[in-house]
Amino acid sequence: GYINQICPADFVVGPFFVCVSPADAQPTEAEREIWEEVDVVLKDAKAILDELQAYKGAGPDIREAIQNPNDEALQEKAWAAVVPLVGKLKKFYEFSQRLEAALHSLLGALTSETYSDPTQHLEREQALARQFAEILHFTLRFDELKMTNPAIQNDFSYYRRTLSRMRINNVPAEGENEVNNELANRISLFYADATPMLKTLSDGTTKFVSENKNLPIENTTDCLSTMASVCKVMLETPEYRSRFTSEDTVSFCLRVMVGVIILYDYVHPVGAFAKSSKIDMKGCIKVLKDQPPNSVEGLLNALRYTTKHLNDESTNKTIKSMLQ
């Protein structure tokens, strides 16, 4: 009975456990086409995270070049260091576009009118729900790594400054074919955001909702709030928590929970923090605060800085102070 009070969707926890446990949920025939399309994108996600984690930046070379503006050799050395890095940054940005397209397909399936409520969608389309969870997990992990790596923006702005200087001086730049000006503007905007992947997904979800005016908005928000309560219940209930095989599963659940909260906050007319929100925000924040502090700082920051409605007048004071 206790769980039912906090999560009317308790009966979904059993089947949905598949979505948060590493075991592969196999797609049904109905899901297969979309599943395969998204699988191709997810297969590349791990390599992207590995590359981002290993991204060291060209800081020392750039500093040397700036401090010795007349030393041609140092200018060339910095440029040679930055060009391949910009190739990586471009690749990450292009991946964000692929990820958004994959999210779009999944939302289409998980919110369609095939089933009467979100719980049924998550039960009958476990393989797709699992992929949706994996996209969110990737997104929050990417943004955690990006947030702690100032080299990314420094490298890119140095690249742009140098490129424009070369153009003024009519120096042919071999790195220019990598990134034209219009693309450079988009990439700059992408990395200027504290949490660029989340921003991409939030905008993508908002776009999905506005493009599907005939679809009740609840189809989308209920799917998100159901996933949030499932993650919360699994994290705060000892009997479920004890079934987690590793800490990785815990961090997976935490990231998915925060991801769906943020998407909900963007898409729902009054957001995740309002009284009428279907997400128990106090409960979710409490679950985050109960983890070892260094492991969730990035997730708390995502709630602080990437949500849309946290600072609204109507947001409960307790919730605001929990996130101080």
mmCIF file of C-alpha atoms in Angstrom:
data_model
loop_
_atom_site.group_PDB
_atom_site.id
_atom_site.type_symbol
_atom_site.label_atom_id
_atom_site.label_comp_id
_atom_site.label_asym_id
_atom_site.label_seq_id
_atom_site.Cartn_x
_atom_site.Cartn_y
_atom_site.Cartn_z
ATOM 1 C CA GLY A 1 0.000 0.000 0.000
ATOM 2 C CA TYR A 2 2.764 2.466 0.893
ATOM 3 C CA ILE A 3 4.157 2.633 -2.623
ATOM 4 C CA ASN A 4 0.729 3.169 -4.115
ATOM 5 C CA GLN A 5 0.380 6.363 -2.137
ATOM 6 C CA ILE A 6 3.523 7.803 -3.626
ATOM 7 C CA CYS A 7 3.226 6.327 -7.063
ATOM 8 C CA PRO A 8 -0.090 5.331 -8.535
ATOM 9 C CA ALA A 9 1.958 3.886 -11.375
ATOM 10 C CA ASP A 10 3.447 1.228 -9.105
ATOM 11 C CA PHE A 11 2.229 -1.642 -11.224
ATOM 12 C CA VAL A 12 4.356 -0.287 -14.033
ATOM 13 C CA VAL A 13 7.488 -0.538 -11.902
ATOM 14 C CA GLY A 14 7.766 -4.293 -12.406
ATOM 15 C CA PRO A 15 7.699 -4.304 -16.212
ATOM 16 C CA PHE A 16 9.435 -0.960 -16.449
ATOM 17 C CA PHE A 17 12.289 -2.346 -14.385
ATOM 18 C CA VAL A 18 13.436 -3.736 -17.724
ATOM 19 C CA CYS A 19 13.923 -0.195 -18.953
ATOM 20 C CA VAL A 20 16.329 0.766 -16.226
ATOM 21 C CA SER A 21 18.153 -2.519 -15.875
ATOM 22 C CA PRO A 22 20.954 -3.146 -18.342
ATOM 23 C CA ALA A 23 19.215 -6.227 -19.797
ATOM 24 C CA ASP A 24 18.290 -5.573 -23.396
ATOM 25 C CA ALA A 25 14.588 -5.153 -23.896
ATOM 26 C CA GLN A 26 13.836 -6.770 -27.258
ATOM 27 C CA PRO A 27 11.654 -4.746 -29.625
ATOM 28 C CA THR A 28 8.303 -6.156 -30.708
ATOM 29 C CA GLU A 29 7.473 -6.223 -34.416
ATOM 30 C CA ALA A 30 5.519 -2.984 -34.047
ATOM 31 C CA GLU A 31 8.491 -1.233 -32.463
ATOM 32 C CA ARG A 32 11.219 -2.673 -34.678
ATOM 33 C CA GLU A 33 11.444 0.005 -37.369
ATOM 34 C CA ILE A 34 11.862 2.919 -34.964
ATOM 35 C CA TRP A 35 13.981 0.840 -32.602
ATOM 36 C CA GLU A 36 16.493 0.093 -35.343
ATOM 37 C CA GLU A 37 16.647 3.714 -36.466
ATOM 38 C CA VAL A 38 17.374 4.862 -32.893
ATOM 39 C CA ASP A 39 19.757 1.975 -32.205
ATOM 40 C CA VAL A 40 22.106 3.233 -34.929
ATOM 41 C CA VAL A 41 22.349 6.580 -33.113
ATOM 42 C CA LEU A 42 22.767 5.047 -29.650
ATOM 43 C CA LYS A 43 25.561 2.784 -30.910
ATOM 44 C CA ASP A 44 27.651 5.908 -31.561
ATOM 45 C CA ALA A 45 26.818 7.541 -28.221
ATOM 46 C CA LYS A 46 29.410 5.612 -26.206
ATOM 47 C CA ALA A 47 32.261 6.654 -28.532
ATOM 48 C CA ILE A 48 31.142 10.289 -28.327
ATOM 49 C CA LEU A 49 31.274 10.186 -24.511
ATOM 50 C CA ASP A 50 34.704 8.533 -24.590
ATOM 51 C CA GLU A 51 36.021 11.231 -26.934
ATOM 52 C CA LEU A 52 34.559 14.007 -24.829
ATOM 53 C CA GLN A 53 35.973 12.502 -21.660
ATOM 54 C CA ALA A 54 39.433 12.356 -23.270
ATOM 55 C CA TYR A 55 39.174 15.917 -24.644
ATOM 56 C CA LYS A 56 42.154 17.813 -23.261
ATOM 57 C CA GLY A 57 42.047 21.006 -25.297
ATOM 58 C CA ALA A 58 44.847 23.137 -26.734
ATOM 59 C CA GLY A 59 45.115 25.527 -23.764
ATOM 60 C CA PRO A 60 48.930 25.652 -23.376
ATOM 61 C CA ASP A 61 49.539 26.051 -27.133
ATOM 62 C CA ILE A 62 46.917 28.797 -27.367
ATOM 63 C CA ARG A 63 48.405 30.674 -24.390
ATOM 64 C CA GLU A 64 51.894 30.525 -25.891
ATOM 65 C CA ALA A 65 50.615 31.807 -29.222
ATOM 66 C CA ILE A 66 48.699 34.692 -27.629
ATOM 67 C CA GLN A 67 51.625 35.698 -25.417
ATOM 68 C CA ASN A 68 54.026 35.711 -28.396
ATOM 69 C CA PRO A 69 51.953 37.175 -31.239
ATOM 70 C CA ASN A 70 54.972 37.707 -33.509
ATOM 71 C CA ASP A 71 56.316 34.180 -33.230
ATOM 72 C CA GLU A 72 55.028 32.539 -36.404
ATOM 73 C CA ALA A 73 56.056 29.023 -35.358
ATOM 74 C CA LEU A 74 53.967 29.250 -32.163
ATOM 75 C CA GLN A 75 50.961 30.562 -34.131
ATOM 76 C CA GLU A 76 51.214 27.595 -36.466
ATOM 77 C CA LYS A 77 51.631 25.159 -33.605
ATOM 78 C CA ALA A 78 48.470 26.434 -31.874
ATOM 79 C CA TRP A 79 46.521 26.359 -35.120
ATOM 80 C CA ALA A 80 47.666 22.803 -35.849
ATOM 81 C CA ALA A 81 46.551 21.777 -32.343
ATOM 82 C CA VAL A 82 43.141 23.439 -32.607
ATOM 83 C CA VAL A 83 42.015 22.301 -36.071
ATOM 84 C CA PRO A 84 41.584 18.576 -35.216
ATOM 85 C CA LEU A 85 39.866 19.522 -31.925
ATOM 86 C CA VAL A 86 37.359 21.649 -33.805
ATOM 87 C CA GLY A 87 36.715 18.613 -35.980
ATOM 88 C CA LYS A 88 35.695 16.786 -32.786
ATOM 89 C CA LEU A 89 33.519 19.648 -31.541
ATOM 90 C CA LYS A 90 31.784 19.718 -34.907
ATOM 91 C CA LYS A 91 31.220 15.961 -34.684
ATOM 92 C CA PHE A 92 29.660 16.307 -31.196
ATOM 93 C CA TYR A 93 27.397 19.084 -32.456
ATOM 94 C CA GLU A 94 26.294 17.031 -35.467
ATOM 95 C CA PHE A 95 25.584 14.115 -33.134
ATOM 96 C CA SER A 96 23.243 16.368 -31.124
ATOM 97 C CA GLN A 97 21.204 16.833 -34.313
ATOM 98 C CA ARG A 98 20.991 13.083 -34.860
ATOM 99 C CA LEU A 99 20.018 12.590 -31.227
ATOM 100 C CA GLU A 100 17.221 15.126 -31.539
ATOM 101 C CA ALA A 101 15.865 13.310 -34.605
ATOM 102 C CA ALA A 102 15.953 10.001 -32.686
ATOM 103 C CA LEU A 103 14.112 11.588 -29.758
ATOM 104 C CA HIS A 104 11.501 12.880 -32.186
ATOM 105 C CA SER A 105 10.829 9.372 -33.512
ATOM 106 C CA LEU A 106 10.604 7.897 -30.017
ATOM 107 C CA LEU A 107 8.225 10.597 -28.793
ATOM 108 C CA GLY A 108 6.066 9.936 -31.825
ATOM 109 C CA ALA A 109 5.758 6.274 -30.853
ATOM 110 C CA LEU A 110 5.475 6.683 -27.074
ATOM 111 C CA THR A 111 2.794 9.391 -27.221
ATOM 112 C CA SER A 112 0.687 8.123 -30.134
ATOM 113 C CA GLU A 113 -2.982 7.299 -29.631
ATOM 114 C CA THR A 114 -2.359 3.531 -29.866
ATOM 115 C CA TYR A 115 -2.771 3.040 -26.108
ATOM 116 C CA SER A 116 -5.059 4.835 -23.728
ATOM 117 C CA ASP A 117 -2.465 5.923 -21.167
ATOM 118 C CA PRO A 118 1.291 6.414 -20.763
ATOM 119 C CA THR A 119 1.633 3.416 -18.493
ATOM 120 C CA GLN A 120 0.419 1.131 -21.247
ATOM 121 C CA HIS A 121 2.857 2.694 -23.689
ATOM 122 C CA LEU A 122 5.768 2.106 -21.339
ATOM 123 C CA GLU A 123 4.616 -1.472 -20.692
ATOM 124 C CA ARG A 124 3.922 -2.455 -24.292
ATOM 125 C CA GLU A 125 6.834 -0.573 -25.797
ATOM 126 C CA GLN A 126 9.545 -1.396 -23.316
ATOM 127 C CA ALA A 127 12.319 -1.471 -25.892
ATOM 128 C CA LEU A 128 11.490 2.075 -27.025
ATOM 129 C CA ALA A 129 11.076 3.310 -23.440
ATOM 130 C CA ARG A 130 14.499 1.865 -22.695
ATOM 131 C CA GLN A 131 15.999 3.741 -25.663
ATOM 132 C CA PHE A 132 14.342 6.950 -24.532
ATOM 133 C CA ALA A 133 15.937 6.423 -21.116
ATOM 134 C CA GLU A 134 19.321 5.774 -22.751
ATOM 135 C CA ILE A 135 19.113 9.005 -24.745
ATOM 136 C CA LEU A 136 18.475 10.939 -21.522
ATOM 137 C CA HIS A 137 21.286 9.136 -19.754
ATOM 138 C CA PHE A 138 23.701 10.006 -22.569
ATOM 139 C CA THR A 139 22.503 13.614 -22.614
ATOM 140 C CA LEU A 140 23.059 14.270 -18.925
ATOM 141 C CA ARG A 141 26.409 12.500 -18.969
ATOM 142 C CA PHE A 142 27.524 14.554 -21.973
ATOM 143 C CA ASP A 143 26.515 17.789 -20.273
ATOM 144 C CA GLU A 144 28.208 16.832 -16.992
ATOM 145 C CA LEU A 145 31.460 16.318 -18.904
ATOM 146 C CA LYS A 146 31.017 19.497 -20.921
ATOM 147 C CA MET A 147 30.249 21.616 -17.842
ATOM 148 C CA THR A 148 33.553 20.685 -16.276
ATOM 149 C CA ASN A 149 35.635 21.281 -19.400
ATOM 150 C CA PRO A 150 36.263 24.984 -20.099
ATOM 151 C CA ALA A 151 38.755 24.094 -22.853
ATOM 152 C CA ILE A 152 35.901 23.443 -25.269
ATOM 153 C CA GLN A 153 34.717 27.018 -25.514
ATOM 154 C CA ASN A 154 38.248 28.437 -25.337
ATOM 155 C CA ASP A 155 39.435 26.234 -28.196
ATOM 156 C CA PHE A 156 36.472 27.115 -30.347
ATOM 157 C CA SER A 157 36.652 30.860 -29.813
ATOM 158 C CA TYR A 158 40.404 30.818 -30.518
ATOM 159 C CA TYR A 159 39.667 28.923 -33.736
ATOM 160 C CA ARG A 160 37.105 31.515 -34.808
ATOM 161 C CA ARG A 161 39.318 34.494 -33.989
ATOM 162 C CA THR A 162 42.254 32.994 -35.853
ATOM 163 C CA LEU A 163 40.082 32.095 -38.816
ATOM 164 C CA SER A 164 38.711 35.597 -39.174
ATOM 165 C CA ARG A 165 42.235 37.015 -38.904
ATOM 166 C CA MET A 166 43.347 34.668 -41.681
ATOM 167 C CA ARG A 167 40.431 35.762 -43.844
ATOM 168 C CA ILE A 168 41.298 39.431 -43.367
ATOM 169 C CA ASN A 169 44.884 38.661 -44.366
ATOM 170 C CA ASN A 170 43.766 36.352 -47.207
ATOM 171 C CA VAL A 171 45.685 33.412 -45.786
ATOM 172 C CA PRO A 172 44.221 30.116 -47.048
ATOM 173 C CA ALA A 173 43.221 28.081 -43.992
ATOM 174 C CA GLU A 174 43.190 24.316 -44.356
ATOM 175 C CA GLY A 175 40.860 24.093 -41.361
ATOM 176 C CA GLU A 176 38.242 26.231 -43.000
ATOM 177 C CA ASN A 177 36.672 23.486 -45.064
ATOM 178 C CA GLU A 178 35.796 21.888 -41.717
ATOM 179 C CA VAL A 179 33.460 24.620 -40.549
ATOM 180 C CA ASN A 180 31.947 27.455 -42.582
ATOM 181 C CA ASN A 181 30.797 30.638 -40.917
ATOM 182 C CA GLU A 182 27.130 29.758 -40.612
ATOM 183 C CA LEU A 183 27.928 26.362 -39.070
ATOM 184 C CA ALA A 184 30.452 28.029 -36.755
ATOM 185 C CA ASN A 185 27.685 30.320 -35.473
ATOM 186 C CA ARG A 186 25.445 27.357 -34.707
ATOM 187 C CA ILE A 187 28.256 25.443 -33.006
ATOM 188 C CA SER A 188 29.139 28.508 -30.924
ATOM 189 C CA LEU A 189 25.558 28.835 -29.731
ATOM 190 C CA PHE A 190 25.456 25.138 -28.923
ATOM 191 C CA TYR A 191 28.524 25.237 -26.654
ATOM 192 C CA ALA A 192 27.583 28.601 -25.139
ATOM 193 C CA ASP A 193 24.767 26.808 -23.319
ATOM 194 C CA ALA A 194 25.631 25.374 -19.891
ATOM 195 C CA THR A 195 23.938 22.088 -20.851
ATOM 196 C CA PRO A 196 23.936 21.978 -24.660
ATOM 197 C CA MET A 197 22.567 18.444 -25.191
ATOM 198 C CA LEU A 198 19.704 18.986 -22.755
ATOM 199 C CA LYS A 199 18.903 22.268 -24.427
ATOM 200 C CA THR A 200 18.800 20.469 -27.793
ATOM 201 C CA LEU A 201 16.435 17.805 -26.423
ATOM 202 C CA SER A 202 14.241 20.344 -24.611
ATOM 203 C CA ASP A 203 13.895 22.398 -27.782
ATOM 204 C CA GLY A 204 13.253 19.196 -29.722
ATOM 205 C CA THR A 205 10.489 18.108 -27.345
ATOM 206 C CA THR A 206 8.901 21.560 -27.458
ATOM 207 C CA LYS A 207 9.051 21.439 -31.247
ATOM 208 C CA PHE A 208 7.503 17.953 -31.252
ATOM 209 C CA VAL A 209 4.568 19.169 -29.192
ATOM 210 C CA SER A 210 3.965 22.254 -31.312
ATOM 211 C CA GLU A 211 4.160 20.241 -34.543
ATOM 212 C CA ASN A 212 1.606 17.740 -33.241
ATOM 213 C CA LYS A 213 -1.199 20.085 -32.269
ATOM 214 C CA ASN A 214 -3.773 17.303 -32.759
ATOM 215 C CA LEU A 215 -2.089 15.241 -30.038
ATOM 216 C CA PRO A 216 -3.216 16.056 -26.486
ATOM 217 C CA ILE A 217 -0.221 17.591 -24.694
ATOM 218 C CA GLU A 218 -0.932 15.236 -21.761
ATOM 219 C CA ASN A 219 0.146 12.324 -23.952
ATOM 220 C CA THR A 220 3.653 13.753 -23.834
ATOM 221 C CA THR A 221 3.714 15.167 -20.305
ATOM 222 C CA ASP A 222 2.130 12.052 -18.757
ATOM 223 C CA CYS A 223 4.698 9.841 -20.442
ATOM 224 C CA LEU A 224 7.451 12.029 -18.921
ATOM 225 C CA SER A 225 5.929 12.285 -15.446
ATOM 226 C CA THR A 226 5.315 8.521 -15.325
ATOM 227 C CA MET A 227 8.979 7.865 -16.113
ATOM 228 C CA ALA A 228 10.005 10.355 -13.428
ATOM 229 C CA SER A 229 7.910 8.645 -10.744
ATOM 230 C CA VAL A 230 9.102 5.208 -11.759
ATOM 231 C CA CYS A 231 12.750 6.292 -11.400
ATOM 232 C CA LYS A 232 12.036 8.038 -8.103
ATOM 233 C CA VAL A 233 10.248 5.009 -6.619
ATOM 234 C CA MET A 234 12.990 2.662 -7.731
ATOM 235 C CA LEU A 235 15.637 4.865 -6.146
ATOM 236 C CA GLU A 236 13.892 5.489 -2.839
ATOM 237 C CA THR A 237 12.432 2.029 -2.188
ATOM 238 C CA PRO A 238 14.938 -0.339 -0.577
ATOM 239 C CA GLU A 239 13.436 -3.499 -2.080
ATOM 240 C CA TYR A 240 13.891 -2.144 -5.628
ATOM 241 C CA ARG A 241 17.151 -0.419 -4.880
ATOM 242 C CA SER A 242 18.605 -3.677 -3.585
ATOM 243 C CA ARG A 243 17.912 -5.293 -6.963
ATOM 244 C CA PHE A 244 20.214 -2.857 -8.747
ATOM 245 C CA THR A 245 23.266 -4.780 -9.828
ATOM 246 C CA SER A 246 25.633 -1.816 -9.772
ATOM 247 C CA GLU A 247 26.116 1.845 -8.968
ATOM 248 C CA ASP A 248 25.914 2.428 -12.719
ATOM 249 C CA THR A 249 22.243 1.495 -12.599
ATOM 250 C CA VAL A 250 21.703 4.036 -9.841
ATOM 251 C CA SER A 251 23.352 6.833 -11.804
ATOM 252 C CA PHE A 252 21.438 5.749 -14.912
ATOM 253 C CA CYS A 253 18.148 6.092 -12.993
ATOM 254 C CA LEU A 254 19.141 9.436 -11.510
ATOM 255 C CA ARG A 255 20.056 10.884 -14.889
ATOM 256 C CA VAL A 256 16.875 9.629 -16.535
ATOM 257 C CA MET A 257 14.789 11.086 -13.706
ATOM 258 C CA VAL A 258 16.408 14.515 -14.027
ATOM 259 C CA GLY A 259 16.185 14.368 -17.819
ATOM 260 C CA VAL A 260 12.440 13.730 -17.912
ATOM 261 C CA ILE A 261 11.838 16.430 -15.264
ATOM 262 C CA ILE A 262 13.601 18.993 -17.438
ATOM 263 C CA LEU A 263 11.739 17.978 -20.586
ATOM 264 C CA TYR A 264 8.454 18.085 -18.637
ATOM 265 C CA ASP A 265 9.289 21.533 -17.340
ATOM 266 C CA TYR A 266 9.832 22.794 -20.896
ATOM 267 C CA VAL A 267 6.756 21.213 -22.428
ATOM 268 C CA HIS A 268 4.129 21.478 -19.695
ATOM 269 C CA PRO A 269 2.278 24.803 -19.771
ATOM 270 C CA VAL A 270 2.965 25.516 -16.088
ATOM 271 C CA GLY A 271 6.057 23.344 -15.719
ATOM 272 C CA ALA A 272 7.331 20.734 -13.269
ATOM 273 C CA PHE A 273 7.454 22.954 -10.189
ATOM 274 C CA ALA A 274 3.836 24.119 -10.076
ATOM 275 C CA LYS A 275 1.301 22.771 -7.585
ATOM 276 C CA SER A 276 -0.595 21.066 -10.388
ATOM 277 C CA SER A 277 2.529 19.306 -11.717
ATOM 278 C CA LYS A 278 2.245 15.526 -11.847
ATOM 279 C CA ILE A 279 5.863 15.169 -10.749
ATOM 280 C CA ASP A 280 6.601 15.029 -7.031
ATOM 281 C CA MET A 281 9.476 17.508 -7.185
ATOM 282 C CA LYS A 282 10.215 17.500 -3.453
ATOM 283 C CA GLY A 283 10.477 13.715 -3.525
ATOM 284 C CA CYS A 284 12.744 13.765 -6.592
ATOM 285 C CA ILE A 285 15.063 16.401 -5.132
ATOM 286 C CA LYS A 286 15.186 14.503 -1.860
ATOM 287 C CA VAL A 287 16.261 11.355 -3.726
ATOM 288 C CA LEU A 288 19.065 13.361 -5.351
ATOM 289 C CA LYS A 289 20.129 14.878 -2.029
ATOM 290 C CA ASP A 290 20.281 11.407 -0.458
ATOM 291 C CA GLN A 291 23.098 10.364 -2.841
ATOM 292 C CA PRO A 292 26.805 10.958 -2.129
ATOM 293 C CA PRO A 293 27.106 14.727 -2.756
ATOM 294 C CA ASN A 294 29.922 14.710 -5.316
ATOM 295 C CA SER A 295 28.014 12.247 -7.502
ATOM 296 C CA VAL A 296 24.935 14.419 -8.079
ATOM 297 C CA GLU A 297 26.224 17.997 -8.206
ATOM 298 C CA GLY A 298 25.983 18.021 -12.008
ATOM 299 C CA LEU A 299 22.376 16.810 -11.876
ATOM 300 C CA LEU A 300 21.373 19.369 -9.256
ATOM 301 C CA ASN A 301 22.998 22.028 -11.440
ATOM 302 C CA ALA A 302 20.955 20.846 -14.398
ATOM 303 C CA LEU A 303 17.787 21.380 -12.332
ATOM 304 C CA ARG A 304 19.055 24.769 -11.163
ATOM 305 C CA TYR A 305 20.151 26.155 -14.510
ATOM 306 C CA THR A 306 18.409 24.266 -17.319
ATOM 307 C CA THR A 307 14.817 24.238 -16.127
ATOM 308 C CA LYS A 308 12.402 26.873 -17.336
ATOM 309 C CA HIS A 309 10.059 27.434 -14.377
ATOM 310 C CA LEU A 310 12.187 27.010 -11.233
ATOM 311 C CA ASN A 311 12.377 30.755 -10.642
ATOM 312 C CA ASP A 312 8.695 31.457 -11.305
ATOM 313 C CA GLU A 313 6.827 33.332 -8.577
ATOM 314 C CA SER A 314 4.484 30.361 -8.205
ATOM 315 C CA THR A 315 7.239 27.837 -7.416
ATOM 316 C CA ASN A 316 6.991 26.473 -3.887
ATOM 317 C CA LYS A 317 9.507 28.142 -1.539
ATOM 318 C CA THR A 318 10.561 24.797 -0.059
ATOM 319 C CA ILE A 319 11.509 23.499 -3.503
ATOM 320 C CA LYS A 320 13.502 26.662 -4.226
ATOM 321 C CA SER A 321 15.373 26.404 -0.947
ATOM 322 C CA MET A 322 16.065 22.663 -1.482
ATOM 323 C CA LEU A 323 17.919 23.655 -4.656
ATOM 324 C CA GLN A 324 19.804 26.609 -3.145
#
